[in-house]
Each structure stands twice: as structure tokens, then as C-alpha cells.
Coordinates of C-alpha atoms in Angstrom, one line a residue:
M1 CA 202.4 103.9 28.5
L2 CA 205.7 103.4 30.3
K3 CA 205.1 99.7 30.4
K4 CA 204.6 99.6 26.7
V5 CA 207.7 101.6 26.0
S6 CA 209.7 99.3 28.4
E7 CA 208.3 96.2 26.7
F8 CA 209.3 97.6 23.3
F9 CA 212.9 98.2 24.4
N10 CA 213.1 94.8 26.0
R11 CA 212.0 93.1 22.8
L12 CA 214.4 95.2 20.8
T13 CA 217.3 94.3 23.1
A14 CA 216.4 90.6 23.0
L15 CA 216.1 90.7 19.3
D16 CA 219.5 92.4 19.0
T17 CA 221.2 89.8 21.3
D18 CA 219.6 86.9 19.4
Q19 CA 220.7 88.3 16.0
Q20 CA 224.3 88.7 17.4
Q21 CA 224.3 85.1 18.6
D22 CA 223.0 83.8 15.3
A23 CA 225.7 85.7 13.4
I24 CA 228.5 84.3 15.6
S25 CA 229.7 80.7 15.2
L26 CA 230.8 78.5 18.0
E27 CA 234.3 78.7 16.7
M28 CA 234.2 82.5 16.8
A29 CA 232.8 82.5 20.3
C30 CA 235.6 80.3 21.5
A31 CA 238.2 82.3 19.6
V32 CA 237.0 85.6 21.1
L33 CA 237.3 84.2 24.6
L34 CA 240.8 83.0 23.8
C35 CA 241.7 86.4 22.4
E36 CA 240.3 88.1 25.6
V37 CA 242.9 86.1 27.6
M38 CA 245.7 86.8 25.1
R39 CA 244.9 90.5 25.1
A40 CA 244.4 90.8 28.8
D41 CA 248.0 91.7 29.7
H42 CA 248.4 94.0 26.7
E43 CA 251.5 92.1 25.6
F44 CA 251.2 90.3 22.3
D45 CA 253.7 87.5 22.5
A46 CA 254.4 85.3 19.4
R47 CA 254.2 82.2 21.6
E48 CA 250.7 83.1 22.7
Q49 CA 249.6 83.8 19.1
S50 CA 251.1 80.5 18.0
A51 CA 249.3 78.8 20.9
L52 CA 246.0 80.4 19.9
T53 CA 246.3 79.1 16.4
Q54 CA 247.2 75.6 17.6
L55 CA 244.4 75.5 20.1
L56 CA 241.8 76.5 17.5
S57 CA 243.3 74.0 15.0
D58 CA 243.1 71.2 17.6
R59 CA 239.6 72.0 18.8
F60 CA 237.9 72.6 15.4
Q61 CA 240.0 70.9 12.7
L62 CA 240.0 74.0 10.6
S63 CA 242.4 74.9 7.8
I64 CA 245.2 77.5 8.5
S65 CA 243.3 80.0 6.2
E66 CA 240.1 79.5 8.2
I67 CA 241.9 79.9 11.5
N68 CA 243.7 83.0 10.4
D69 CA 240.3 84.5 9.3
I70 CA 238.7 83.6 12.6
V71 CA 241.6 85.0 14.6
T72 CA 241.6 88.2 12.7
Q73 CA 237.8 88.7 13.2
A74 CA 237.9 87.4 16.8
L75 CA 240.6 90.0 17.7
T76 CA 238.3 92.7 16.3
Y77 CA 235.3 91.4 18.2
S78 CA 237.5 91.2 21.4
E79 CA 238.8 94.7 21.0
N80 CA 235.3 96.1 20.5
A81 CA 233.4 93.9 22.9
N82 CA 231.1 95.5 25.5
G83 CA 231.1 92.3 27.4
L84 CA 231.5 88.5 27.0
Y85 CA 227.9 87.5 27.5
T86 CA 227.1 87.2 23.8
Y87 CA 229.9 84.7 23.4
T88 CA 229.5 82.8 26.6
A89 CA 225.7 82.5 26.1
L90 CA 226.3 80.7 22.8
I91 CA 228.8 78.4 24.4
N92 CA 226.4 77.7 27.3
K93 CA 223.6 76.8 24.9
T94 CA 225.9 74.5 22.9
Y95 CA 228.5 72.9 25.2
A96 CA 228.2 70.3 27.9
I97 CA 230.0 70.9 31.1
E98 CA 233.0 68.8 30.0
D99 CA 233.4 70.9 26.9
K100 CA 233.3 74.1 29.0
I101 CA 235.9 72.7 31.3
T102 CA 238.1 71.8 28.3
L103 CA 237.7 75.3 27.0
V104 CA 238.8 76.9 30.3
K105 CA 241.8 74.5 30.4
Q106 CA 242.7 75.9 27.0
L107 CA 242.4 79.5 28.3
W108 CA 245.0 78.6 30.9
Q109 CA 247.2 77.0 28.3
L110 CA 247.1 80.2 26.3
A111 CA 247.8 82.4 29.3
L112 CA 250.8 80.2 30.2
A113 CA 252.2 80.1 26.6
D114 CA 254.5 83.1 27.3
G115 CA 255.9 81.4 30.4
E116 CA 253.8 83.3 33.0
I117 CA 250.3 84.0 34.0
A118 CA 249.6 87.7 34.7
A119 CA 247.1 88.6 37.4
I120 CA 244.8 90.2 34.8
E121 CA 244.9 86.9 32.7
H122 CA 243.9 85.0 35.9
H123 CA 241.1 87.5 36.5
T124 CA 239.9 87.2 32.9
I125 CA 239.8 83.4 33.0
R126 CA 238.0 83.5 36.3
K127 CA 235.4 85.8 34.9
I128 CA 234.9 83.6 31.8
A129 CA 234.6 80.5 34.0
D130 CA 231.9 82.3 36.0
L131 CA 230.0 83.3 32.8
L132 CA 230.2 79.6 31.7
H133 CA 228.5 78.6 35.0
L134 CA 231.4 76.5 36.2
R135 CA 231.3 75.6 39.9
H136 CA 234.3 76.7 41.9
S137 CA 235.6 73.1 42.2
E138 CA 235.4 72.7 38.4
Y139 CA 237.3 76.0 37.9
V140 CA 240.0 75.0 40.3
A141 CA 240.4 71.7 38.5
T142 CA 241.2 73.5 35.3
K143 CA 244.1 75.4 36.6
P144 CA 247.6 74.2 35.6
Q145 CA 249.5 72.4 38.3

């Protein structure tokens, strides 16, 4: 009986995770990770917000209206996130290692946009790099010089 109940909840959890991933676009997943870095130090700097818009524009060739919509929704997702697995899992399914490295470089660019990288931003980027399955050498190579 316990085994059947456990299997039921495992299927329910798997279904919920799959539905969340299906509902989230790749652009949104990347935007949420960028927002996590931007929000990490609890200081919303106009330079970081501008950098976020520019990074999304460069990466996905979206209109300003689309970017603004994605940023608004990504901030909401980021504020209410229980973790980053949903977002990193989608990226892991879609991106090659080179694309993941580029994304982590963009996380560093965003963190540095206000002129300094806070320790919590550093920690957040490290956590994201781990969830993206980057090797330590790949992670180190993404850091700004």
C-alpha cells in the first residue's frame, strides 16, 4: 500500500515538473537565471536592469516589448521560485556546453554591470553553474578577468 501511495506522489511530482517545464520557454528560463543574479544582492541598480535588457536582446533578438514582458514575468518567477531546477533543467535539455558557458559569462556581465560583484552574486552564479553541470575549469573560464 505504501509503495502504491509513494508511486502515485512520484508520478504527480514528475507530471507537475514536466508541465512547468513545458510552460516555460527557453528565453524565460534564461531570464529567470539572470534575474536571480540581479536580485541576489537586494540592490536594483539601473545599470543592471539595462544590462539585463541588453543581454536578452542580444541573445534572443526579441523586440523591446517582448523583452519587457519576459523581464516582468521572470522577476515574478524569480521572486517566487522554490529553486532553480525547473529553469536549469530546461536549459540542460536544450543547450550545448558552449551555450551554457556563454550563459554563465552573461551572468557575470550582469553581476558586474553595477561596478562590483557582491559575494552573494558570486555564490548565485556558482550555484547556477553547478546546476548547469559545468566542470570547475569551465566555470573558472567564465569569470571576468
